Steps between C-alpha positions, in 0.01 A plus 500: 500500500507259794793262531454133422433302819731217393785747440443663840549164674773394258337174389392355168137463394534123537618526863335267751301623799789409730748697286272805502462485879876462546569795267251720684649413839846590371381838368302574814798426725727713280272804499331461840453838680683368808814445293460825305375764747405826330574363149200595285631310196536178701149543643363544146672179386364321807147605401549401135621154600198454728262609222665258256475211746138586586416416135757236402464315831131435430436242220175664381641854500818379331297338221309826443824699502662263247201546270415870540799659674453794737160584345354196675531683831417859411312658787601224741803353670750705696539779246881502483680765701188583702509172693436502871797356687272350762318306229829360373610386844161355595459305175855373446655491847508120507732489199793661683541241775766615746671745264411792726511434872340156511214539255379853573577843364683782676274745322210360697619642828827323574618143546248238403195714564253489215188692418189290531247530217128495571269247340342559160129563455293371207186647348297449183398783268228450237534701178266572209620448146510878453732534801725226365526664158567851630680430827360634826591626845303326775465612859437215742466481877750269664521392864870474583721492808714805577721592792286644780559854623694503826661159468868488595763232461812399690808302411444126505657358817564162340714615205593848630360658187705292255204301369705181530629277773837328482560151628841339553525123516800269548541240229764244411638756258514774761277784607227587246303824499155522344252788476122485481215752488391604846178318586394766750489800264491315166822669393375857543723567800215673682218411739184679609568743785170686536181395326199734484145375543358339187838385363580133455801313638719648225387857560276509192138604457250451217394808302286547189683682226404607148759379251527625141584229246608592147398218268658509152305434184500143374498306827339156492298280733727340760783755474641629827626853561712614793465824696822525700481584869122479533487165677528447874757697692784346700611573855796722587702615204336249267358572155142447389394209286332541161142509379446234233210577266341209307314607185150379422300601192129561448333350194400754234147482359603485132880487472718199569873529564761263364854616569524856371212454251129558558222305329151617412219285355295703251168350388345641183184419309491315170393824330794693647737231378358523148469878472782613728462742788672721753497385864605640836674260735639517853866584551698618798447874528171507311327383183676459166332476158595231251392450139362168378555445131207358295521121485699466821525138613426353841827426679677803356742658753551874487815626671509844663868554567610655828153477657597218735696493828832674554788257547626501856854466361461816292468337159204704377136393509308201376208508255121483519383201295139520383349160417214535251212256547209501254176429687270264313130560577325200654144606419368653174157622395348368181623784280857467627495126464374526140779744419774267621339200332523690171864585571607144583617429148592856414858530380583777750391282796713198411814485725809586296798523739800665340859393545560821691234399757695353790404187688416501870847375593666766284294768672604373841863496387474858376336607822801392707768613256 
């Protein structure tokens, strides 16, 4: 079982955002790889602290975690001990300030040199309702920047490969030393040495690549998935950005989605309502047959449990709700009209709602319970 994120950082569940950030910085400094070279246990604690802060440091993710725990992020996030150290440094480097050599990380190549991360790319993927219910793997073509073959780099002459420049100024309090990211190399510590034909000023070229995207069941319109490392590349020893995938959904011809439930409008004839019948209706994965009891009323909701959408948080599947609508004929021939005229005052045709027959509002309440 995964450890509680609050316990990892050593804070209470009521801790403020500032307290959480301070606690993470303390843990990260304590277990940083530069202070614990070759210590696998310290590296593991460093990763756990980063994973905890990645969730608790974000108000929306923290709210989900408080409500659902670790299950809210199954299949996403850093994945515990399998975290990429480069991702940790690139996402949370600003938190450390000057704790390690003036704002950088020794693990990035010494001194203040840092690894530049490429820009993210964004695409939209449209899914059918069947794909949403079952989950799907999509292959898409993406045009992204990668390091060109034959490009070489040299040490930045401005910062001598440190990624930072130091400035000393005389003040009334004495000499003050400040460090800032090198504006020439952007902190990478390297510059283009040789650039092949077709590469841009950073030594990158555009290629078309097929990317496989695993989309879990239960995603919704507007959700965004991340494919790590499939964005634009970065020059030198940089790491690639991410591919951000926005989800769009196609409208189904007969089924409507609401949360994890699906809705189906079933229209039946007056005769079918009186005599009862067996009907086939659309469901994900094929047709299903339902039985209509004699005397079924318009507005009746039949619930087919588990025939809805799988919960993205792993809490089972929703239901298929079949809304029964009795179709009243608008035109009758003479014989039909005479029949119903005779039945107008017949005892069996006089409305007699029973106490067990629920009102419209009660049906709606049941539908969402």
